Short mmCIF file of C-alpha atoms and ligand atoms in Angstrom, two decimals:
data_model
loop_
_atom_site.label_atom_id
_atom_site.label_comp_id
_atom_site.label_asym_id
_atom_site.label_seq_id
_atom_site.Cartn_x
_atom_site.Cartn_y
_atom_site.Cartn_z
CA GLU A 1 89.33 57.95 123.17
CA PHE A 2 86.61 58.19 125.76
CA ILE A 3 86.04 60.63 128.63
CA SER A 4 83.43 61.02 131.28
CA VAL A 5 81.43 64.29 131.54
CA ALA A 6 82.96 64.96 134.98
CA ASN A 7 86.52 64.59 133.64
CA LEU A 8 85.83 66.70 130.59
CA GLY A 9 84.31 69.45 132.72
CA ALA A 10 87.39 69.36 134.95
CA ALA A 11 89.70 69.43 131.91
CA LEU A 12 87.89 72.52 130.62
CA GLY A 13 87.97 74.11 134.00
CA VAL A 14 84.16 74.46 134.32
CA ARG A 15 82.25 73.77 137.55
CA LEU A 16 80.29 70.54 137.21
CA ASN A 17 76.78 71.86 137.76
CA VAL A 18 77.40 74.79 135.39
CA PHE A 19 78.87 72.36 132.84
CA LEU A 20 75.81 70.08 133.03
CA GLY A 21 73.51 73.01 132.40
CA GLU A 22 75.57 74.12 129.45
CA LEU A 23 75.60 70.63 127.96
CA GLU A 24 71.83 70.55 128.12
CA GLU A 25 71.75 73.86 126.28
CA LEU A 26 73.98 72.32 123.60
CA GLY A 27 71.33 69.65 123.16
CA PHE A 28 72.47 66.78 125.46
CA GLU A 29 69.41 65.38 127.18
CA ASN A 30 69.36 63.98 130.76
CA ILE A 31 73.12 64.22 130.96
CA THR A 32 74.87 63.25 134.18
CA LYS A 33 78.45 63.58 135.40
CA ASP A 34 79.01 59.87 134.71
CA ASN A 35 78.02 59.86 131.08
CA ILE A 36 80.83 58.74 128.82
CA LEU A 37 81.50 60.81 125.67
CA THR A 38 83.50 59.71 122.60
CA GLY A 39 86.68 61.59 121.83
CA GLU A 40 84.98 63.24 118.91
CA THR A 41 81.97 64.48 120.89
CA ALA A 42 84.32 65.70 123.62
CA ALA A 43 86.30 67.59 120.99
CA LEU A 44 83.10 69.25 119.75
CA VAL A 45 82.19 70.33 123.28
CA ALA A 46 85.75 71.54 123.85
CA GLN A 47 85.43 73.70 120.72
CA GLU A 48 82.42 75.38 122.24
CA TYR A 49 84.79 76.51 124.96
CA GLY A 50 87.17 77.91 122.42
CA PHE A 51 89.65 75.03 122.27
CA GLU A 52 91.07 73.95 118.95
CA PRO A 53 90.57 70.26 118.30
CA THR A 54 93.76 68.20 118.23
CA VAL A 55 93.73 64.53 117.77
CA GLU A 56 96.12 62.72 120.06
CA MET A 57 98.31 60.37 118.14
CA GLY A 58 101.79 58.97 118.52
CA GLU A 59 104.31 61.84 118.57
CA ASP A 60 107.29 59.87 117.30
CA GLU A 61 105.42 58.85 114.17
CA ASP A 62 105.79 62.35 112.80
CA LEU A 63 108.79 64.32 111.58
CA LYS A 64 109.56 67.58 113.32
CA PRO A 65 112.00 70.37 112.51
CA ARG A 66 115.15 70.36 114.62
CA PRO A 67 115.31 72.75 117.55
CA PRO A 68 117.03 76.07 116.62
CA PRO A 69 120.81 75.99 116.80
CA LYS A 70 122.29 76.79 120.19
CA ASP A 71 125.03 79.09 118.91
CA PRO A 72 124.09 80.40 115.45
CA SER A 73 127.09 82.74 115.31
CA SER A 74 129.42 79.77 114.86
CA LEU A 75 127.59 78.60 111.69
CA PRO A 76 128.50 79.53 108.12
CA LEU A 77 126.66 82.40 106.44
CA ARG A 78 123.95 81.55 103.91
CA PRO A 79 122.69 83.66 100.99
CA PRO A 80 119.85 86.04 101.90
CA VAL A 81 116.39 85.30 100.48
CA VAL A 82 114.78 88.39 99.00
CA THR A 83 111.19 89.19 97.94
CA ILE A 84 110.29 92.06 95.60
CA MET A 85 107.09 93.87 96.41
CA GLY A 86 105.39 97.10 95.30
CA HIS A 87 102.52 98.65 93.39
CA VAL A 88 101.43 97.25 90.08
CA ASP A 89 103.40 98.57 87.11
CA HIS A 90 106.12 100.04 89.30
CA GLY A 91 108.60 97.58 87.73
CA LYS A 92 108.85 94.42 89.89
CA THR A 93 108.93 92.07 86.90
CA THR A 94 111.36 94.25 85.00
CA LEU A 95 113.74 94.34 87.97
CA LEU A 96 113.47 90.59 88.42
CA ASP A 97 114.18 90.01 84.71
CA TYR A 98 117.21 92.25 84.87
CA LEU A 99 118.57 90.47 87.89
CA ARG A 100 117.89 87.05 86.45
CA LYS A 101 119.87 87.97 83.32
CA SER A 102 122.77 89.21 85.43
CA SER A 103 122.98 85.89 87.16
CA ILE A 104 126.52 84.45 86.58
CA VAL A 105 125.25 80.98 87.26
CA ASP A 106 123.36 80.99 83.99
CA GLN A 107 126.15 82.40 81.94
CA GLU A 108 128.47 79.70 83.17
CA HIS A 109 126.28 76.85 82.07
CA GLY A 110 124.70 78.54 79.07
CA GLY A 111 121.29 77.37 80.30
CA ILE A 112 118.08 79.16 79.52
CA THR A 113 116.53 80.57 82.64
CA GLN A 114 113.03 79.45 83.36
CA HIS A 115 110.59 80.36 86.03
CA ILE A 116 110.87 77.98 88.98
CA GLY A 117 109.81 80.36 91.76
CA ALA A 118 113.25 81.57 92.73
CA PHE A 119 116.71 82.19 91.30
CA SER A 120 120.15 82.98 92.67
CA VAL A 121 122.48 85.72 91.59
CA LYS A 122 126.17 85.21 92.21
CA MET A 123 128.31 88.30 92.64
CA SER A 124 131.87 88.51 91.37
CA THR A 125 132.93 88.31 95.00
CA GLY A 126 131.36 84.85 95.16
CA LYS A 127 128.54 86.06 97.43
CA GLN A 128 125.08 84.95 96.42
CA ILE A 129 121.53 86.40 96.69
CA THR A 130 118.41 84.34 96.21
CA PHE A 131 115.38 86.12 94.81
CA LEU A 132 111.86 84.84 95.07
CA ASP A 133 110.59 85.03 91.54
CA THR A 134 106.91 85.65 92.09
CA PRO A 135 106.27 89.35 92.32
CA GLY A 136 103.20 90.46 94.11
CA HIS A 137 101.79 90.13 97.59
CA ALA A 138 99.60 87.06 97.13
CA ALA A 139 102.53 84.65 97.14
CA PHE A 140 104.13 86.35 100.10
CA LEU A 141 100.86 86.27 102.04
CA THR A 142 100.01 82.71 101.15
CA MET A 143 103.38 81.58 102.48
CA ARG A 144 103.05 83.69 105.61
CA GLN A 145 99.55 82.39 106.36
CA ARG A 146 101.06 78.95 106.59
CA GLY A 147 103.78 80.21 108.89
CA ALA A 148 106.48 80.09 106.27
CA ASP A 149 108.89 82.89 106.97
CA VAL A 150 110.78 82.27 103.79
CA THR A 151 112.08 85.75 103.11
CA ASP A 152 114.84 87.62 104.94
CA MET A 153 114.11 91.00 103.43
CA VAL A 154 111.71 92.83 101.11
CA ILE A 155 112.72 95.14 98.28
CA LEU A 156 109.97 97.71 98.14
CA VAL A 157 109.80 99.02 94.53
CA VAL A 158 108.38 102.51 94.05
CA ALA A 159 108.20 104.12 90.63
CA ALA A 160 109.86 107.51 90.62
CA ASP A 161 107.17 108.92 88.35
CA ASP A 162 104.22 107.62 90.35
CA SER A 163 105.40 107.63 94.03
CA VAL A 164 103.61 105.88 96.88
CA LYS A 165 100.41 104.08 95.88
CA PRO A 166 97.91 101.78 97.69
CA GLN A 167 99.83 98.58 97.04
CA THR A 168 103.02 100.25 98.20
CA LEU A 169 101.45 100.82 101.53
CA GLU A 170 99.98 97.31 101.58
CA ALA A 171 103.47 95.90 100.96
CA LEU A 172 104.82 98.03 103.76
CA LYS A 173 102.12 96.79 106.09
CA HIS A 174 102.96 93.15 105.28
CA ALA A 175 106.66 93.66 105.74
CA ARG A 176 106.08 95.41 109.07
CA SER A 177 103.67 92.86 110.44
CA SER A 178 106.10 90.08 109.62
CA LYS A 179 109.04 92.14 110.95
CA VAL A 180 110.97 91.73 107.71
CA PRO A 181 113.34 94.62 107.01
CA ILE A 182 112.98 96.50 103.74
CA ILE A 183 115.18 98.26 101.22
CA VAL A 184 113.46 100.83 99.06
CA ALA A 185 114.27 100.70 95.31
CA ILE A 186 113.08 103.87 93.58
CA ASN A 187 112.66 102.61 90.03
CA LYS A 188 112.27 104.26 86.63
CA VAL A 189 114.78 107.04 87.51
CA ASP A 190 115.65 107.12 83.78
CA LYS A 191 112.30 108.78 83.09
CA GLU A 192 112.07 112.51 82.59
CA SER A 193 109.06 112.69 84.87
CA ALA A 194 110.97 110.97 87.69
CA ASN A 195 110.76 112.78 90.99
CA VAL A 196 112.96 110.95 93.54
CA ASN A 197 112.51 113.55 96.28
CA ARG A 198 108.77 113.29 96.15
CA VAL A 199 108.99 109.50 96.61
CA LYS A 200 111.30 110.00 99.59
CA SER A 201 109.12 112.51 101.33
CA ASP A 202 105.96 110.44 100.59
CA LEU A 203 107.61 107.41 102.17
CA ALA A 204 108.75 109.44 105.17
CA ALA A 205 105.23 110.72 105.55
CA HIS A 206 104.11 107.10 105.80
CA GLY A 207 106.52 106.39 108.57
CA VAL A 208 109.31 104.76 106.54
CA GLU A 209 112.50 105.78 108.31
CA ILE A 210 114.69 106.31 105.27
CA GLU A 211 118.37 107.18 105.43
CA ASP A 212 118.01 110.66 104.01
CA TYR A 213 115.68 111.50 106.91
CA GLY A 214 117.99 110.06 109.55
CA GLY A 215 116.51 106.54 109.63
CA ASP A 216 118.16 103.28 108.73
CA VAL A 217 116.09 102.12 105.75
CA GLN A 218 118.34 102.14 102.65
CA VAL A 219 117.09 103.77 99.49
CA VAL A 220 118.52 102.97 96.09
CA CYS A 221 117.73 104.72 92.82
CA VAL A 222 117.47 102.21 89.99
CA SER A 223 116.23 101.65 86.48
CA GLY A 224 115.21 98.19 85.41
CA LYS A 225 115.30 99.49 81.88
CA THR A 226 118.86 100.85 81.71
CA GLY A 227 120.37 98.86 84.59
CA GLN A 228 121.39 102.08 86.36
CA GLY A 229 121.89 101.50 90.12
CA MET A 230 121.34 97.73 89.97
CA ASP A 231 124.84 96.98 91.20
CA ASP A 232 124.19 99.35 94.11
CA LEU A 233 120.94 97.52 94.85
CA GLU A 234 122.75 94.18 95.05
CA GLU A 235 125.45 95.68 97.27
CA ASN A 236 122.82 97.12 99.56
CA ILE A 237 121.19 93.75 99.83
CA LEU A 238 124.45 92.11 100.84
CA LEU A 239 125.13 94.97 103.33
CA LEU A 240 121.74 94.40 104.97
CA ALA A 241 122.32 90.64 104.92
CA GLU A 242 125.62 91.16 106.73
CA MET A 243 123.91 93.21 109.39
CA LEU A 244 121.18 90.59 109.82
CA ASP A 245 123.95 87.96 110.10
CA ILE A 246 122.00 85.24 108.27
CA ARG A 247 123.49 81.83 109.12
CA ALA A 248 122.45 78.20 108.84
CA GLU A 249 123.76 74.69 109.35
CA PRO A 250 124.85 73.13 106.03
CA ASP A 251 124.54 69.65 107.51
CA GLY A 252 122.04 67.56 109.44
CA MET A 253 118.50 66.70 108.31
CA ALA A 254 117.47 69.33 105.79
CA GLU A 255 114.51 71.71 106.22
CA GLY A 256 112.88 74.06 103.78
CA TRP A 257 109.67 75.24 102.12
CA VAL A 258 107.85 74.40 98.93
CA LEU A 259 107.70 77.59 96.83
CA GLU A 260 105.87 76.18 93.83
CA SER A 261 104.58 72.87 92.56
CA SER A 262 103.70 72.05 88.99
CA ILE A 263 103.55 69.44 86.25
CA LYS A 264 106.17 69.68 83.52
CA PRO A 265 106.99 67.38 80.59
CA ILE A 266 109.64 65.72 82.75
CA GLY A 267 107.10 64.94 85.48
CA ARG A 268 105.90 66.51 88.68
CA VAL A 269 108.29 69.11 90.02
CA ALA A 270 108.32 71.29 93.13
CA THR A 271 110.68 74.14 93.84
CA VAL A 272 112.06 73.93 97.29
CA LEU A 273 113.86 76.68 99.19
CA VAL A 274 116.34 75.11 101.58
CA LYS A 275 116.62 76.76 104.95
CA ARG A 276 118.85 74.35 106.87
CA GLY A 277 120.89 71.32 105.90
CA THR A 278 121.66 70.35 102.32
CA LEU A 279 119.48 68.39 99.92
CA ARG A 280 120.92 65.81 97.48
CA ALA A 281 119.61 63.28 94.98
CA GLY A 282 118.57 60.13 96.74
CA ASP A 283 117.41 61.94 99.91
CA TYR A 284 113.96 61.21 101.30
CA ILE A 285 111.81 64.21 101.99
CA VAL A 286 108.33 64.76 103.43
CA ALA A 287 106.08 67.73 102.52
CA GLY A 288 102.64 67.93 104.07
CA THR A 289 101.05 64.56 103.52
CA VAL A 290 103.31 63.42 100.66
CA HIS A 291 106.86 62.12 100.52
CA THR A 292 109.38 61.34 97.81
CA LYS A 293 112.87 60.14 97.11
CA ILE A 294 114.65 62.97 95.30
CA ARG A 295 115.38 61.82 91.75
CA SER A 296 117.31 64.91 90.73
CA LEU A 297 117.80 68.62 91.52
CA ARG A 298 117.91 71.37 88.96
CA ASN A 299 118.59 75.09 89.24
CA GLU A 300 116.71 77.89 87.52
CA ALA A 301 118.79 77.39 84.35
CA GLY A 302 117.44 73.86 84.09
CA VAL A 303 120.91 72.55 84.93
CA GLU A 304 121.17 69.51 87.15
CA VAL A 305 123.02 70.23 90.38
CA ASP A 306 124.51 67.85 92.95
CA GLU A 307 123.23 69.61 96.04
CA ALA A 308 121.15 72.48 97.37
CA PRO A 309 122.72 74.14 100.45
CA PRO A 310 120.86 76.54 102.76
CA GLY A 311 119.53 79.72 101.14
CA THR A 312 119.20 78.20 97.69
CA ALA A 313 116.19 77.07 95.73
CA VAL A 314 116.06 74.02 93.49
CA GLU A 315 113.49 72.22 91.41
CA ILE A 316 113.05 68.73 92.74
CA LEU A 317 112.01 65.87 90.50
CA GLY A 318 110.53 62.58 91.64
CA TRP A 319 107.11 63.32 93.08
CA LYS A 320 104.27 60.91 92.68
CA ASP A 321 101.86 63.30 94.36
CA PRO A 322 102.41 67.03 94.25
CA PRO A 323 103.11 68.89 97.49
CA ASP A 324 101.36 72.23 98.12
CA ALA A 325 103.13 75.56 97.84
CA GLY A 326 103.80 76.72 101.36
CA ASP A 327 104.31 73.24 102.76
CA MET A 328 107.31 72.68 105.00
CA ILE A 329 109.90 70.20 103.68
CA LEU A 330 111.59 67.93 106.14
CA GLN A 331 114.24 65.36 105.31
CA ALA A 332 113.63 61.87 106.64
CA PRO A 333 116.51 59.59 107.58
CA ASN A 334 115.08 56.70 105.49
CA GLU A 335 112.11 55.69 103.41
CA ASP A 336 110.28 53.97 106.24
CA LYS A 337 110.38 57.01 108.41
CA ALA A 338 109.09 59.14 105.52
CA LYS A 339 106.23 56.69 104.90
CA ILE A 340 105.23 56.50 108.55
CA ALA A 341 105.24 60.29 108.84
CA THR A 342 103.06 60.84 105.78
CA ARG A 343 100.60 58.12 106.79
CA TYR A 344 100.40 59.60 110.28
CA ARG A 345 99.81 63.13 108.84
CA GLN A 346 97.17 61.90 106.44
CA GLU A 347 95.28 60.20 109.24
CA LEU A 348 95.55 63.24 111.49
CA LYS A 349 94.28 65.47 108.70
CA GLU A 350 91.27 63.27 107.98
CA ARG A 351 90.29 62.97 111.62
CA THR A 352 90.73 66.72 112.29
CA GLU A 353 88.74 67.56 109.13
CA ALA A 354 85.94 65.24 110.19
CA ILE A 355 85.71 66.94 113.57
CA GLN A 356 85.81 70.38 112.04
CA GLN A 357 83.17 69.52 109.48
CA GLN A 358 80.85 68.21 112.15
CA THR A 359 81.36 71.33 114.24
CA GLN A 360 80.70 73.59 111.29
CA MET A 361 77.59 71.66 110.40
CA GLU A 362 76.26 71.97 113.89
CA GLN A 363 77.14 75.69 113.91
CA ALA A 364 75.37 76.19 110.60
CA LYS A 365 72.26 74.49 111.95
CA ARG A 366 72.31 76.69 115.04
CA ASP A 367 72.90 79.83 112.94
CA LYS A 368 69.99 78.95 110.73
CA ALA A 369 67.72 78.28 113.72
CA ALA A 370 68.78 81.55 115.31
CA GLU A 371 68.20 83.43 112.11
CA GLU A 372 64.73 81.94 111.69
CA GLU A 373 63.97 82.74 115.32
CA ALA A 374 65.11 86.33 114.80
CA GLU A 375 63.05 86.65 111.63
CA LYS A 376 60.00 85.32 113.36
CA ALA A 377 60.44 87.67 116.25
CA ALA A 378 60.99 90.63 113.95
CA ALA A 379 57.97 89.81 111.86
CA LYS A 380 55.82 89.56 114.95
CA LYS A 381 57.13 92.78 116.51
CA ASP A 382 56.97 95.30 113.73
CA PRO A 383 56.58 94.48 110.06
CA GLU A 384 57.59 97.96 108.95
CA ALA A 385 60.77 97.97 110.95
CA GLU A 386 61.80 94.73 109.37
CA GLU A 387 61.43 96.17 105.94
CA GLU A 388 63.63 99.06 106.84
CA GLU A 389 66.19 96.72 108.16
CA SER A 390 66.28 94.55 105.10
CA THR A 391 67.03 97.50 102.88
CA GLY A 392 69.57 98.85 105.37
CA GLY A 393 71.94 96.02 106.31
CA ALA A 394 73.62 93.82 103.73
CA LYS A 395 72.24 90.37 103.13
CA THR A 396 74.66 87.50 102.92
CA VAL A 397 74.79 84.64 100.51
CA SER A 398 76.91 81.78 101.77
CA PHE A 399 79.09 79.44 99.81
CA LEU A 400 80.89 76.16 100.29
CA ILE A 401 83.97 76.01 98.09
CA LYS A 402 85.60 72.90 96.73
CA GLY A 403 88.52 72.86 94.23
CA ASP A 404 91.08 70.55 92.78
CA VAL A 405 94.17 71.97 94.44
CA HIS A 406 94.97 74.30 97.29
CA GLY A 407 95.95 77.13 94.97
CA SER A 408 92.73 77.14 93.03
CA VAL A 409 90.65 76.98 96.25
CA GLU A 410 92.50 80.04 97.46
CA ALA A 411 91.97 81.83 94.16
CA VAL A 412 88.26 81.01 94.18
CA CYS A 413 87.89 82.27 97.76
CA ALA A 414 89.63 85.49 96.86
CA THR A 415 87.45 85.94 93.79
CA VAL A 416 84.24 85.33 95.69
CA LEU A 417 85.13 87.65 98.52
CA GLU A 418 85.75 90.45 96.06
CA ILE A 419 82.17 90.25 94.81
CA GLY A 420 79.43 92.02 96.70
CA ASN A 421 78.10 95.47 97.46
CA ASN A 422 76.36 97.06 100.37
CA GLU A 423 73.19 95.13 99.69
CA VAL A 424 74.54 91.67 99.39
CA GLN A 425 77.74 90.12 100.63
CA PRO A 426 79.27 86.68 100.13
CA ARG A 427 80.15 84.52 103.09
CA ILE A 428 82.44 81.47 102.79
CA LEU A 429 81.22 78.84 105.15
CA GLN A 430 83.95 76.39 104.31
CA SER A 431 86.61 75.78 101.66
CA ALA A 432 88.59 72.63 100.96
CA THR A 433 90.27 70.63 98.22
CA GLY A 434 88.65 67.52 96.81
CA GLN A 435 85.39 66.54 95.14
CA ILE A 436 82.04 67.52 96.51
CA ASN A 437 80.89 64.82 98.91
CA GLU A 438 77.66 63.94 100.65
CA SER A 439 78.35 65.89 103.83
CA ASP A 440 79.11 69.01 101.74
CA VAL A 441 75.66 68.77 100.18
CA GLU A 442 74.12 68.14 103.59
CA MET A 443 75.89 71.09 105.06
CA ALA A 444 74.90 73.34 102.18
CA ALA A 445 71.29 72.18 102.59
CA THR A 446 71.15 72.85 106.33
CA SER A 447 72.88 76.22 106.01
CA GLY A 448 71.11 77.35 102.80
CA SER A 449 74.44 77.73 100.96
CA CYS A 450 75.46 77.30 97.33
CA ILE A 451 78.40 74.98 96.55
CA ILE A 452 81.15 76.18 94.27
CA ASN A 453 83.02 73.44 92.50
CA PHE A 454 86.26 74.33 90.72
CA ASN A 455 88.08 72.08 88.31
CA ASN A 456 86.80 68.84 89.79
CA PRO A 457 84.39 66.30 88.36
CA VAL A 458 80.99 66.19 90.11
CA PRO A 459 79.75 62.59 90.55
CA GLY A 460 76.21 61.97 89.23
CA TYR A 461 74.81 60.87 92.56
CA ILE A 462 76.06 64.13 94.12
CA LYS A 463 74.30 66.11 91.42
CA ARG A 464 71.06 64.19 92.10
CA MET A 465 71.43 64.57 95.83
CA ALA A 466 71.99 68.28 95.46
CA SER A 467 69.01 68.81 93.25
CA GLU A 468 66.79 66.87 95.55
CA ALA A 469 67.99 68.94 98.51
CA GLY A 470 67.58 72.16 96.52
CA VAL A 471 71.28 72.91 96.73
CA ARG A 472 72.76 74.83 93.89
CA ILE A 473 76.15 73.78 92.54
CA LEU A 474 78.16 76.33 90.58
CA ASP A 475 80.51 74.17 88.55
CA HIS A 476 83.33 75.88 86.71
CA ASN A 477 86.96 75.61 85.61
CA ILE A 478 87.46 79.20 84.52
CA ILE A 479 87.64 81.76 87.29
CA TYR A 480 86.16 84.48 85.14
CA HIS A 481 83.05 82.47 84.34
CA LEU A 482 82.71 81.46 87.94
CA ALA A 483 82.85 85.08 89.06
CA GLU A 484 80.00 85.88 86.68
CA GLU A 485 77.80 83.15 87.96
CA VAL A 486 78.53 84.08 91.57
CA ARG A 487 77.54 87.61 90.76
CA ASP A 488 74.32 86.45 89.05
CA THR A 489 73.48 84.14 91.90
CA MET A 490 73.93 86.82 94.45
CA SER A 491 71.74 89.31 92.64
CA GLU A 492 69.09 86.66 91.93
CA LEU A 493 68.91 85.59 95.51
CA LEU A 494 68.58 89.19 96.49
CA ALA A 495 65.91 90.10 93.93
CA PRO A 496 62.72 89.17 95.79
CA ASN A 497 63.77 91.32 98.73
CA ILE A 498 64.39 94.53 96.83
P1 LIG B 1 105.14 95.25 87.75
O1 LIG B 1 103.68 95.29 87.54
O2 LIG B 1 105.53 95.94 89.04
O3 LIG B 1 105.79 93.91 87.64
O4 LIG B 1 105.79 96.21 86.63
P2 LIG B 1 106.53 95.83 85.25
O5 LIG B 1 107.86 95.34 85.50
O6 LIG B 1 105.58 94.97 84.44
O7 LIG B 1 106.69 97.26 84.60
C1 LIG B 1 105.57 98.04 84.21
C2 LIG B 1 105.96 98.94 83.05
O8 LIG B 1 107.00 99.86 83.44
C3 LIG B 1 106.49 98.15 81.89
O9 LIG B 1 106.01 98.74 80.68
C4 LIG B 1 108.00 98.35 81.95
O10 LIG B 1 108.62 98.31 80.73
C5 LIG B 1 108.12 99.73 82.55
N1 LIG B 1 109.32 99.91 83.35
C6 LIG B 1 109.74 99.06 84.36
N2 LIG B 1 110.93 99.55 84.89
C7 LIG B 1 111.21 100.63 84.17
C8 LIG B 1 112.30 101.59 84.27
O11 LIG B 1 113.22 101.48 85.09
N3 LIG B 1 112.26 102.62 83.40
C9 LIG B 1 111.28 102.80 82.50
N4 LIG B 1 111.31 103.84 81.71
N5 LIG B 1 110.25 101.93 82.40
C10 LIG B 1 110.22 100.87 83.22
#
């Protein structure tokens, strides 16, 4: 937990006399090579050199995914996991609804399908396809940002009467950057205004190597309304799955991802997509910093199932605390191991957050000082030039964002970042879940930021502390109202400078 300046310099690969000089610049006074730094201070210094802080703790206290299988080709095949993407109104929801209704699983049990984040369609041949049930790119991106490569392929939906549109291209970009293969579904071919050839040539013009142009991207003409071509689409998915040779171990400690997490009348539930191993009631699982013993598993028809093998998604009941969507699920051999792992992770998270917060606070202080310095210098040099500049470049208004759960923090960030014009731009200094605390207020005060609070109570003493420090808190639980106040705040703060 402690390190001497000399050793830290050596660890960072910086010559000692250079390192001492740089430490002085960072604000350490009369520092010598023999000074002893705490682990936390050392981490801060290491960050200055571009290192990410990691807190050393016992390795074997955590759970880790198993190493990849040595010989995957000997494993059984698992159902492919498919995500539907495309431009708004091109028919993603309609196609998903059609597929969901065609699911034999539901017909067998007579259950009513409900949205749990994914559903499986069983073909008459016994083969199965799992569809992620959240159309749109946000879900896909959120999962990817956390490193969850949940999907094996993307169905890119393009309306035959509208052709390639901005979100079509965006979906293509995401699929490409994550190296997920695509199948193009040209939808709405039942419409009179349908122009399949135009869609094909537009796609080709954007570098999609479709079959008709000699490439290997399959194109299927479908109608979510009449059902035309839907069997072909399913066959094409299975064909691509065969080529990708998607296999997984059905046994061993299970691994997967949380697709969704919510509160239902029956309690807290989370939909889990199993990637390896098989989950059963009574199993202990860890997700992020929470763990649970699985009470029961249910499929998308609300029917209780005994097990969830690889490539299937189930709703899991039994959570005391909800996991976050995008969290990795790992099975633990027993309750003790699950408890130790979550305690370890919680501690690690708190310590890492403390270090990060401290670093950000110091950075904010330095930014502010530099800004003031620059302002002073500019004012001294040429008052007219400064005026020009202030009407030229955009001003920034910075925000600290706190929200009740991960999903709402993300939504708030996205909303805030959408606001702004070429005169004033938002900047998010920090975002996190949880209530506003003292260091948030402190950080907002030193950096001149506003705090956004979403769907959390604000303790009275925090309100007082903020008002004393002149920190504004925008407190909302409706995104739309929040967006309005952010907009107002930004234009207000801008006003005196116009
Ligand atoms: P999303 O925004 O991509 O999820 O699109 P929707 O599934 O909500 O579809 C947008 C509109 O197109 C709705 O009014 C649908 O009824 C209509 N639509 C979707 N698929 C078809 C189709 O194959 N044929 C026709 N004629 N209309 C469709």
